Coordinates of C-alpha atoms and ligand atoms in Angstrom, one line a residue:
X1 CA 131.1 115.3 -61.0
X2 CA 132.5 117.4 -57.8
X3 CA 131.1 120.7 -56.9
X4 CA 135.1 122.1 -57.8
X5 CA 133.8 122.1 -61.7
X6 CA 130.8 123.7 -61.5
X7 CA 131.8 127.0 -62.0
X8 CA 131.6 128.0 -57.9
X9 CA 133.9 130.2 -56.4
X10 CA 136.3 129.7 -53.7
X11 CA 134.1 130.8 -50.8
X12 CA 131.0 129.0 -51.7
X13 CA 132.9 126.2 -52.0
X14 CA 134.4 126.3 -48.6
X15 CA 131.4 126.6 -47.0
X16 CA 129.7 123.3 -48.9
X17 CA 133.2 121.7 -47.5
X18 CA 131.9 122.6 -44.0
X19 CA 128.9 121.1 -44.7
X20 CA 129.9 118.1 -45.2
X21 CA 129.0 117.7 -49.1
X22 CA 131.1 115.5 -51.3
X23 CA 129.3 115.4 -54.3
X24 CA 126.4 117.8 -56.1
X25 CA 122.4 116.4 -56.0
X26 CA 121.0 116.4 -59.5
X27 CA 118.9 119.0 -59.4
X28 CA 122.2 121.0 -58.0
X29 CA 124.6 119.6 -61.2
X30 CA 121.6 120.5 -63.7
X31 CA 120.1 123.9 -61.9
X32 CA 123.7 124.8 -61.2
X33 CA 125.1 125.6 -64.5
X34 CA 122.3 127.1 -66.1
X35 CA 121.3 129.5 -63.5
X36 CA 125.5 130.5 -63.8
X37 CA 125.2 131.3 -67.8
X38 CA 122.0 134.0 -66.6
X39 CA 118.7 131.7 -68.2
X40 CA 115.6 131.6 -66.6
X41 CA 114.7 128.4 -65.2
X42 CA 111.8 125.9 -64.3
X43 CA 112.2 123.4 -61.7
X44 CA 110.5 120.3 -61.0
X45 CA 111.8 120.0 -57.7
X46 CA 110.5 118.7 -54.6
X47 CA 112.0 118.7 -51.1
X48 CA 114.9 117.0 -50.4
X49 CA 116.5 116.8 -53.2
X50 CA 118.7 119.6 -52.2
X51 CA 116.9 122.4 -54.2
X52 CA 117.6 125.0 -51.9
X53 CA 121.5 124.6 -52.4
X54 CA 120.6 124.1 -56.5
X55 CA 119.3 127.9 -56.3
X56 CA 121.4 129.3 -53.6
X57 CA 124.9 128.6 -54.6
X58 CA 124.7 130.4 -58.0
X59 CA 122.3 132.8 -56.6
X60 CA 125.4 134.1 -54.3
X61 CA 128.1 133.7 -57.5
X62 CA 126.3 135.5 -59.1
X63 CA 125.5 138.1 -56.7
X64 CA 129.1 138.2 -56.3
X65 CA 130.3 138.5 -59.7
X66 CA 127.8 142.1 -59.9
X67 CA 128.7 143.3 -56.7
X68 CA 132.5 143.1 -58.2
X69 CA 131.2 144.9 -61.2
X70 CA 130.0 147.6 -58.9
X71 CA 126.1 147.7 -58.3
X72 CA 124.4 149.8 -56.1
X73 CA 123.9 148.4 -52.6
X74 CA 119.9 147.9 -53.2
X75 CA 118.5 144.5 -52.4
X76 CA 118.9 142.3 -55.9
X77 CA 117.8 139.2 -54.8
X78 CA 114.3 138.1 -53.7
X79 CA 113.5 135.0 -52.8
X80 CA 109.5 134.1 -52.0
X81 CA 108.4 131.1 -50.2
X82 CA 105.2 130.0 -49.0
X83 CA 105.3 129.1 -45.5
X84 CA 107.3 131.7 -42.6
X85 CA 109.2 127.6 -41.9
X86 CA 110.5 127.7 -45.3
X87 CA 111.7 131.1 -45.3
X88 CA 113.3 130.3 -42.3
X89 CA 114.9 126.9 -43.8
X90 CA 115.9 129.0 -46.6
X91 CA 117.5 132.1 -45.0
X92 CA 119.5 129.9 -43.2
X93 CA 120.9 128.3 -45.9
X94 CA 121.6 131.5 -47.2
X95 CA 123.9 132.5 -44.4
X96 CA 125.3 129.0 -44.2
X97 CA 126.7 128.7 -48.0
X98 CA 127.0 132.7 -47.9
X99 CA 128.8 132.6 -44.8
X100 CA 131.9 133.4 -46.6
X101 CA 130.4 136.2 -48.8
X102 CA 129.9 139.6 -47.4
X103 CA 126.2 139.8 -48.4
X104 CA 123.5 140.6 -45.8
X105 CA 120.1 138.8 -46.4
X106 CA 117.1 139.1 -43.7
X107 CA 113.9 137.1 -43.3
X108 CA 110.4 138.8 -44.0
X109 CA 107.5 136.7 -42.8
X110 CA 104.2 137.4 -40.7
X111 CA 103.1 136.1 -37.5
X112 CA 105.8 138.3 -35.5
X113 CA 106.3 142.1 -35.1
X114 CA 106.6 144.1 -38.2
X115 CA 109.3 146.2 -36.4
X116 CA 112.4 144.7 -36.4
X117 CA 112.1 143.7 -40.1
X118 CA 111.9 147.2 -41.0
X119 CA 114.8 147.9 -38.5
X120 CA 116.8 145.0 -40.6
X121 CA 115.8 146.7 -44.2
X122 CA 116.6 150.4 -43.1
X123 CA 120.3 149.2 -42.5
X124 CA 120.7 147.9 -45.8
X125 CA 120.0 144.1 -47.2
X126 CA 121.3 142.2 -50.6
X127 CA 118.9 139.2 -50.0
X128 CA 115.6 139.0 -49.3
X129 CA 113.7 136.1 -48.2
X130 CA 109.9 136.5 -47.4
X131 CA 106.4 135.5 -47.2
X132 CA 104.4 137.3 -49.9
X133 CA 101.4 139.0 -47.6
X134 CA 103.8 140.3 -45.1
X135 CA 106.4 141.2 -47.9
X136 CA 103.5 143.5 -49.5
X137 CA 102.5 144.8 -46.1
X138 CA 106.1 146.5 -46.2
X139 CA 105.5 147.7 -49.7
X140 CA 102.6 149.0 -48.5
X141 CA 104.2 151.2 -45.5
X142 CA 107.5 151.8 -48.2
X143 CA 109.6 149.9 -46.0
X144 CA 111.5 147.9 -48.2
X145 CA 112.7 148.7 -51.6
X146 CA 112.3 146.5 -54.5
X147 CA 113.4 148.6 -57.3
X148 CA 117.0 146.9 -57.5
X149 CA 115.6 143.1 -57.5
X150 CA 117.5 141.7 -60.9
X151 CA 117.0 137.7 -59.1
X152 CA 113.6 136.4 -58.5
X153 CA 113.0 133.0 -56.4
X154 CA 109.6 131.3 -56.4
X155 CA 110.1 128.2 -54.1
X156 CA 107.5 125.6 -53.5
X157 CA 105.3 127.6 -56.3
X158 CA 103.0 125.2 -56.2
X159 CA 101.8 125.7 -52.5
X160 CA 101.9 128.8 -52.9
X161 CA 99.2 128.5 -55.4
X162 CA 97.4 126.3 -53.4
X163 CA 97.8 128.4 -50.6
X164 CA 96.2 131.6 -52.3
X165 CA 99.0 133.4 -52.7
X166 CA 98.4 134.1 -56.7
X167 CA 97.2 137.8 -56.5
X168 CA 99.7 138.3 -54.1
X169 CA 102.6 136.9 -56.2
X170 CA 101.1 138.9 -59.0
X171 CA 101.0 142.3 -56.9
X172 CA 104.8 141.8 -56.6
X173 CA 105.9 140.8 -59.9
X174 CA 104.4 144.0 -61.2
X175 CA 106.8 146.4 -58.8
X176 CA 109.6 144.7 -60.0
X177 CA 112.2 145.9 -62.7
X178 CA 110.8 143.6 -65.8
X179 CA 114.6 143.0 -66.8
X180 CA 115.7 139.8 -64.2
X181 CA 116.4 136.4 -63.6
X182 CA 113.6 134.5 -62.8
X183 CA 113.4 130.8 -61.3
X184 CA 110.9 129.0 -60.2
X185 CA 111.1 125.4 -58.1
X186 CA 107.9 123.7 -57.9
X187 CA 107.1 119.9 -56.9
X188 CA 104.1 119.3 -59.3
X189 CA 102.9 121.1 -62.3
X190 CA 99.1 122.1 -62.2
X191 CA 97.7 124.4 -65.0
X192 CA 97.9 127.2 -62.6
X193 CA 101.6 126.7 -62.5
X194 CA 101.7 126.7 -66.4
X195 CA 99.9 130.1 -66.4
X196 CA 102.4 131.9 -63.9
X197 CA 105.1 130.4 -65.7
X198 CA 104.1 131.7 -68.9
X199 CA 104.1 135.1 -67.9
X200 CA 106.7 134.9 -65.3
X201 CA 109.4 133.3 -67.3
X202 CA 111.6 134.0 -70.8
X203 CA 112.3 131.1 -72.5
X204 CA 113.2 128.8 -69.7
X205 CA 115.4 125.8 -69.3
X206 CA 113.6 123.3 -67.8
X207 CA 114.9 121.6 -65.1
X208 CA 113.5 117.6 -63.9
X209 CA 115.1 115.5 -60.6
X210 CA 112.0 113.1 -60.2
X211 CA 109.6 113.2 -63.4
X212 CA 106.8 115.2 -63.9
X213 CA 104.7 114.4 -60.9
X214 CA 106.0 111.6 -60.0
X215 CA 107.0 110.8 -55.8
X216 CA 110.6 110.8 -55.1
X217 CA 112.6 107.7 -56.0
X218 CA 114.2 107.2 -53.1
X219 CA 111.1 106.6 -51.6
X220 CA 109.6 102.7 -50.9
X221 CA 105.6 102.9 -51.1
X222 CA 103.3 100.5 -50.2
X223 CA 99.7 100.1 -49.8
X224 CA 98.3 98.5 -46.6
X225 CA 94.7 97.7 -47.4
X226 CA 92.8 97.8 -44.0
X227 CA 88.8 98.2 -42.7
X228 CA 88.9 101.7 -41.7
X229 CA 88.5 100.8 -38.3
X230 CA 91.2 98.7 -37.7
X231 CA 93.6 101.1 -39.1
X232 CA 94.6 102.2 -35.7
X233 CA 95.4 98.8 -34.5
X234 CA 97.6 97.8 -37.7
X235 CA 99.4 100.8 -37.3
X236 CA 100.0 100.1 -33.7
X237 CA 101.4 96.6 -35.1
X238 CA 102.9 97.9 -37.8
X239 CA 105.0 100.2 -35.4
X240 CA 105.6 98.1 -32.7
X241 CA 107.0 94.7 -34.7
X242 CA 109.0 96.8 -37.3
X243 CA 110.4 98.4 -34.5
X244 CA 110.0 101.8 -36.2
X245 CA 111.1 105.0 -34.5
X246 CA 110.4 108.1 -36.3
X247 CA 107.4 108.3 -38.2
X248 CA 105.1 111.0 -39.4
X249 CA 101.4 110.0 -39.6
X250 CA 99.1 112.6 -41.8
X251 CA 95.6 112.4 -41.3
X252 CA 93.3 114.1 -42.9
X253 CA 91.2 116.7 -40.1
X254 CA 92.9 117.8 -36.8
X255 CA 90.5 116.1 -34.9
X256 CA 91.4 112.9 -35.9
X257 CA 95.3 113.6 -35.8
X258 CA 94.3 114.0 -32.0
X259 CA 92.5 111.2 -31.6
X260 CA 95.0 109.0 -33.3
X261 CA 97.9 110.4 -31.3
X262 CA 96.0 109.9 -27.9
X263 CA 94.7 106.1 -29.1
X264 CA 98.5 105.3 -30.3
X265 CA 99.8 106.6 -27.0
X266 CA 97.2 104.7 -25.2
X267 CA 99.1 101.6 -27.4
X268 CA 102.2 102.7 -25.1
X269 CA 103.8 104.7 -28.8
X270 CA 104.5 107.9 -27.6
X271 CA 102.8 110.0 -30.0
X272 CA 102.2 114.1 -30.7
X273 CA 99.7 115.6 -32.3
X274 CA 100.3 119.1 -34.4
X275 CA 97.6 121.0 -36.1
X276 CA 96.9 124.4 -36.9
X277 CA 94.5 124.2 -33.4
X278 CA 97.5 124.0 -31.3
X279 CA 99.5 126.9 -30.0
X280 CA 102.8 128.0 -31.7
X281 CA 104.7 126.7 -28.3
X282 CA 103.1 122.8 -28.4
X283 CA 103.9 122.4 -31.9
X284 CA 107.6 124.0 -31.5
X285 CA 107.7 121.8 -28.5
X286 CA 106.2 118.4 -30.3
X287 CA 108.3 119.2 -33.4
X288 CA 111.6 119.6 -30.9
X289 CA 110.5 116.5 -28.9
X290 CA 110.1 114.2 -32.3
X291 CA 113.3 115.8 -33.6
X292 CA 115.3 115.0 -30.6
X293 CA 113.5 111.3 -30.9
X294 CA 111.4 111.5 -27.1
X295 CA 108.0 111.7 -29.5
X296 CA 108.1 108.7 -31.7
X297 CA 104.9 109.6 -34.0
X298 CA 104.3 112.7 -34.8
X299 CA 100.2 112.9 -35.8
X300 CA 100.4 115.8 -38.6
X301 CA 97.5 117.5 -40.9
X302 CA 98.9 118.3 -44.1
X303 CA 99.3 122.4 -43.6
X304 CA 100.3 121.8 -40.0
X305 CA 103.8 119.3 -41.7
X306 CA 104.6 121.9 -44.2
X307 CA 107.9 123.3 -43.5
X308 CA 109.2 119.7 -41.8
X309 CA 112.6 119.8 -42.4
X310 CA 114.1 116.4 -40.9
X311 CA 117.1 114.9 -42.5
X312 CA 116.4 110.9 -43.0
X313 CA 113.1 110.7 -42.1
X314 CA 112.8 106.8 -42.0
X315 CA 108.6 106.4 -42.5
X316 CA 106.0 108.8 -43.4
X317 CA 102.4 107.0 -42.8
X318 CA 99.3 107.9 -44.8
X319 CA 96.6 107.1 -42.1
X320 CA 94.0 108.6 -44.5
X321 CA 95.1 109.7 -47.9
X322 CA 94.4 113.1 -49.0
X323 CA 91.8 114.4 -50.9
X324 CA 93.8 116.1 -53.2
X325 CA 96.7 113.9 -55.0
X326 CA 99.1 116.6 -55.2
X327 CA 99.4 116.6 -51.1
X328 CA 100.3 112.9 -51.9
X329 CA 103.4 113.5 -53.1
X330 CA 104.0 116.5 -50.6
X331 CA 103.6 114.6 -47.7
X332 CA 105.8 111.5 -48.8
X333 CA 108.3 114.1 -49.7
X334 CA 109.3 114.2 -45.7
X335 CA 111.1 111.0 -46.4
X336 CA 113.7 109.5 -48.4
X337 CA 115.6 113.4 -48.6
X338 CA 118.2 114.3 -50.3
X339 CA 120.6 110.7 -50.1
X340 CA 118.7 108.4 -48.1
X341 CA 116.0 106.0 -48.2
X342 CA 112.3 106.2 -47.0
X343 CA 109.3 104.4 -46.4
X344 CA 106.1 105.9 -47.5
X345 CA 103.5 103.7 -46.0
X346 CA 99.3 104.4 -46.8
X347 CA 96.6 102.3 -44.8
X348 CA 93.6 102.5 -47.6
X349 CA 90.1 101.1 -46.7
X350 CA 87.0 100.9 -49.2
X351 CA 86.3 104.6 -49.0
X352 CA 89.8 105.9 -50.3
X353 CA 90.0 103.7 -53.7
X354 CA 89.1 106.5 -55.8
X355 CA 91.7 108.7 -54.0
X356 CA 94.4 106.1 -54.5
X357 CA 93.3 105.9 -58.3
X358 CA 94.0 109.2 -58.8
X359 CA 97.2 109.6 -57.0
X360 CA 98.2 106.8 -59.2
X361 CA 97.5 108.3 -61.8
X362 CA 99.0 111.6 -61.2
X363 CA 102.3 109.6 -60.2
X364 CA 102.3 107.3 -63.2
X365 CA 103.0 104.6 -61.4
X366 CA 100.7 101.4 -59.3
X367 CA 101.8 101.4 -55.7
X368 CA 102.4 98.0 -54.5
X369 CA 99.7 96.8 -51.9
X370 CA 99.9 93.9 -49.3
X371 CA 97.1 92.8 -47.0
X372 CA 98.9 92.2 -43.5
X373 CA 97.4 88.8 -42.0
X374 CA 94.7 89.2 -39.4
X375 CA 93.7 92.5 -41.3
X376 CA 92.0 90.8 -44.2
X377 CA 89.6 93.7 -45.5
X378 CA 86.1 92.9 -45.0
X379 CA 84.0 92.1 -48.3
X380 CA 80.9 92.8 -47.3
X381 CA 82.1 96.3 -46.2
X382 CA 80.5 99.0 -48.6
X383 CA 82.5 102.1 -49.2
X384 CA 81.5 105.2 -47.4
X385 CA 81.5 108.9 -48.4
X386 CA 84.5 110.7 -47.4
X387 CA 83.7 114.3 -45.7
X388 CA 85.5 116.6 -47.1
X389 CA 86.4 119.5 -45.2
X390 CA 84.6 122.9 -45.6
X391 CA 86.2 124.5 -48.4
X392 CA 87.9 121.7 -49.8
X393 CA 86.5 122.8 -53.0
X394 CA 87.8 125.8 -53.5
X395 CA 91.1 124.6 -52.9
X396 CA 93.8 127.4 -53.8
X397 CA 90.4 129.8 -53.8
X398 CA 90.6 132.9 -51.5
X399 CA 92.3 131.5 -49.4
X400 CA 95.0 133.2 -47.1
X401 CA 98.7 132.4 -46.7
X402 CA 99.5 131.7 -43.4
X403 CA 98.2 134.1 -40.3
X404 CA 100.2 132.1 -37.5
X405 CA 99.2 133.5 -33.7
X406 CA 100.1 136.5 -32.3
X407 CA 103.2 136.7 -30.6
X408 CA 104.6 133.6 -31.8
X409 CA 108.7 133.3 -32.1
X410 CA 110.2 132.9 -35.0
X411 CA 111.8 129.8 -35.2
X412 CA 112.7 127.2 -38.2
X413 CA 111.6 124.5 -35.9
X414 CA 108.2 125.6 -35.9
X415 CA 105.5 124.0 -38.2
X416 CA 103.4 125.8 -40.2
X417 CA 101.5 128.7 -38.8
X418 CA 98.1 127.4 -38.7
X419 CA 95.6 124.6 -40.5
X420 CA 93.0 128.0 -42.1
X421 CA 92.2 125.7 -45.0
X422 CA 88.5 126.9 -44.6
X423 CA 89.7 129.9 -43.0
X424 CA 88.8 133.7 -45.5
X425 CA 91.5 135.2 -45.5
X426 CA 91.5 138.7 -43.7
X427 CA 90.4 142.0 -46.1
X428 CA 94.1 143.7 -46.7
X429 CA 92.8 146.8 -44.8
X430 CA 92.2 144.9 -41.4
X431 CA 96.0 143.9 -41.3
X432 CA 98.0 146.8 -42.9
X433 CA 99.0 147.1 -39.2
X434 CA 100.5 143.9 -39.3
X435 CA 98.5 142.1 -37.4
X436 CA 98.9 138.4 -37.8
X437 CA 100.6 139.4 -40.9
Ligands
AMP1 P1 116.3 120.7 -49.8 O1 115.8 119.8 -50.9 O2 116.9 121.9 -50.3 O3 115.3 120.9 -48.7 O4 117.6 119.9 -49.2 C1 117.4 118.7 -48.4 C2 118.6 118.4 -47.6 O5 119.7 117.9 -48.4 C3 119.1 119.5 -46.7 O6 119.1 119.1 -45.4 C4 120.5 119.8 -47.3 O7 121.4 120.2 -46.2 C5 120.9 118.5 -47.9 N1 121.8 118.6 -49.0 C6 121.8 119.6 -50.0 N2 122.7 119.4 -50.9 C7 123.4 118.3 -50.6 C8 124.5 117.6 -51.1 N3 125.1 118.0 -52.3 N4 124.9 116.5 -50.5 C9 124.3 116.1 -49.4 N5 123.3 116.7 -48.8 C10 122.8 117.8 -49.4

C-alpha cells in the first residue's frame, strides 16, 4: 500500500514526497483511514512507529476539507502532549506535512515567557499544540480560545498520566465543545488509561502496531546477567569490543547517571550525563554533542530521555532497570524507530530479578539472557533492597508536569525539562504569572 490510496490530498502528499517516505508505517495505514471517515480512535502506539504522521496527516485533511466548507477561523485542532520536547517534535511535524496547507498552528509549553504565545494566539491560530499546565495558564488569563476545538489529540497519554497531568487534562476536556473528534495515542494501557478513555471517547476504533504492552518488534533484547558491581566494567567491554557508537544508558537516580558517565569516560568512552540536575544549556549541549556523534554514551534518567527523538538509535542500555515496568518499554522505545533495527541491552544483578519478572510479564514475552565470560554472577551474592526514590510510590500522584528552569530556550533538541519525580508540584496560584509554567 502507498500513501497515494489513502485518501490524502495532493499537498499532504507532496510534502511526505519531500520527506523521503515511500511507503505508510502500520499504525499510519490503520490510524489513517479511520481518523479520515470522522471515528474516534484509541492507539496503542509507541514512539517510532511514526504515530505523529498517523495523526497528523488526516488531522490536516480534514482540517482542510472544513475550512473548504467554510468554518470560522477559531482554533479546531488541539493537540496535548506531555513533555514541552514533544510538543516541539510534534509542531514541527505539523508545519513539515502542513507545509503546503495554509494553516497556522503555534506551540504552547511552559518553561519560556508566557508573552510571545499570547502574541502568536491574538493573530489567529488553526492548530494548537501544548503542554496542559501552561495551556490552562492561558485559559486562565483568556488568552486563547478553545470554544472552536472540534479535534482533540492526547499523545503519549500514558505519561501524561504518570506525569500528573490527569486533573489537568480533565480541567480542559470540560471547556471544550462536547461534539469532536477525539484520539488518543498511548504506549501501554494502565487502568487509568481505561478510565480517561471511557469518558473521553465514543465508541472508538481501536488501533494496535505492537500488542498490548508489548516492546517494539524491531527491537533485539537481551539480558546480561552481571554482579552489580561489575556492571560498569562489562559495559565498558561490551562497548569497546562491539565497537558500539551511539548508545543511551538509563540508570535509575541522577547521581548514578553521573557517576557512570564520569567512570565510562575514565574507560576513555566519551560519555554525557543528562538529568533533570543539569542546566537547560548542558543537556541541549550533551543532547547536540551525542546527536552530532562527539558524545558516544549518553548517561540518561528516565524523565531526563523523554522527548529523545534520534532516528536509528542503534543500542539503548538498561544499566539498572526501572522500577516501574511501563518505563521499560519507554526507554527501549529510543531504539529500533520507525524502520530500523535496535538493540535493547539490560545488565540485571540479584537485586533486579523481581523487576525483570514483572517487565516480563507486562511484555508477555521472556527476554533472552547470556552470561558474558569472566562475568559469571556470583552465587553466594544475596540480593539487596533496591532504594526506591522518594516518591516512587505515588507515581502519577500529585505530581507536576514539567517546570523546566527559567529562561531556558525553547528548542526540540532539548531533553525534558527537569527529573521533579519527588518534586510537589507548585499550588496553581504561585504560577498564574507563568512562572516556570
Ligand atoms: P514517531 O513515531 O511519530 O515519533 O516517528 C518516528 C520517526 O519515523 C520520525 O522520525 C518520522 O520522521 C519517521 N517516519 C514517520 N513516518 C514514516 C514513514 N512512512 N516512512 C519512514 N519514516 C517515517
Amino acid at each position: 500500500m502507498s500513501f497515494n490510496n489513502l485518501g490524502l490530498s495532493e499537498p499532504l502528499l507532496r510534502a511526505i514526497k519531500e520527506q523521503g517516505y515511500t511507503e505508510p508505517t502500520p499504525v499510519q495505514k490503520q490510524a489513517i483511514p479511520v481518523i479520515l471517515s470522522g471515528k474516534d480512535i484509541l492507539a496503542g502506539a509507541q514512539t517510532g512507529t511514526g504515530k505523529t504522521a498517523g495523526f497528523t496527516l488526516p488531522m490536516l485533511q480534514l482540517l482542510s476539507e472544513h475550512k473548504k466548507a467554510g468554518k470560522k477561523q477559531k482554533v479546531s485542532v488541539l493537540i496535548l502532549t506531555p513533555t514541552r520536547e514533544l510538543a516541539a517534535q510534534v509542531a514541527e511535524s505539523v508545519e513539515v506535512y502542513g507545509k503546503y496547507l495554509p494553516f497556522k498552528s503555534t506551540v504552547i509549553f511552559g518553561g519560556v515567557k508566557i508573552n510571545p504565545q499570547i502574541v502568536a494566539l491574538r493573530k489567529g491560530v488553526d492548530i494548537i499544540i501544548a503542554t496542559p499546565g501552561r495551556l490552562l495558564d492561558h485559559v486562565g488569563q483568556k488568552t486563547v480560545d478553545l470554544s472552536g476545538v472540534d479535534f482533540l489529540i492526547l499523545d503519549e497519554a500514558d505519561r501524561m498520566l504518570d506525569m500528573g497531568f490527569i486533573n489537568d487534562i480533565r480541567k480542559i476536556l470540560a471547556i471544550l465543545p462536547k461534539e469532536r473528534q477525539n484520539l488518543l495515542f498511548s504506549a501501554t494501557f494502565s487502568n487509568e488509561i481505561k478510565k480517561l478513555t471511557d469518558t473521553l471517547l465514543k465508541s472508538p476504533a481501536l488501533i494496535e502496531v505492537a500488542r498490548r504492552n508489548t516492546s517494539s518488534e524491531q527491537v533485539t533484547q537481551v539480558v546480561y546477567s552481571v554482579d552489580r558491581e561489575r556492571k560498569r566494567e562489562l559495559l565498558s567491554k561490551l562497548i569497546s569490543e562491539g565497537e558500539w557508537k551511539q548508545i543511551l544508558v538509563f540508570t535509575r537516580t541522577k547521581h548514578g547517571a553521573n557517576r557512570l558517565s564520569e567512570q565510562l569516560t575514565k574507560d576513555g568512552i566519551h560519555s554525557a550525563a543528562i538529568h533533570g540536575n543539569k542546566s537547560q544549556n548542558a543537556r541541549t549541549k550533551a543532547l547536540a554533542q551525542f546527536k552530532q556523534g562527539e558524545v558516544r554514551v549518553l548517561v540518561a534518567t528516565d524523565i531526563a530521555a523523554r522527548g529523545i527523538d534520534i532516528d536509528q538509535l542503534p543500542h539503548v542500555v538498561n544499566y539498572e532497570l526501572p522500577n516501574v515496568p511501563e518505563d521499560y518499554v519507554h526507554r527501549i522505545g529510543r531504539t529500533g524507530r520507525a524502520g530500523s533495527n535496535g538493540e535493547a541491552i539490560s545488565l540485571v544483578c540479584v537485586d533486579e530479578l523481581e523487576l525483570l519478572a514483572n517487565i516480563e510479564k507486562l511484555i508477555k514475552k521472556e527476554i533472552h539472557r547470556r552470561v558474558i565470560k569472566g562475568f559469571e554472577p556470583d552465587p553466594s551474592i544475596k540480593p539487596e533492597p533496591i532504594q526506591k526514590k522518594k516518591g516512587q510510590q505515588q507515581r502519577g500522584r500529585g505530581r507536576s508536569h514539567q517546570q523546566p528552569k527559567r529562561g531556558t530556550k525553547t528548542s526540540v533538541l532539548g531533553p525534558s525539562g527537569g527529573d521533579n519525580t519527588s518534586r510537589p508540584r507548585k499550588p496553581r496560584a504561585n504560577s498564574s504569572s507563568g512562572r516556570g509554567r
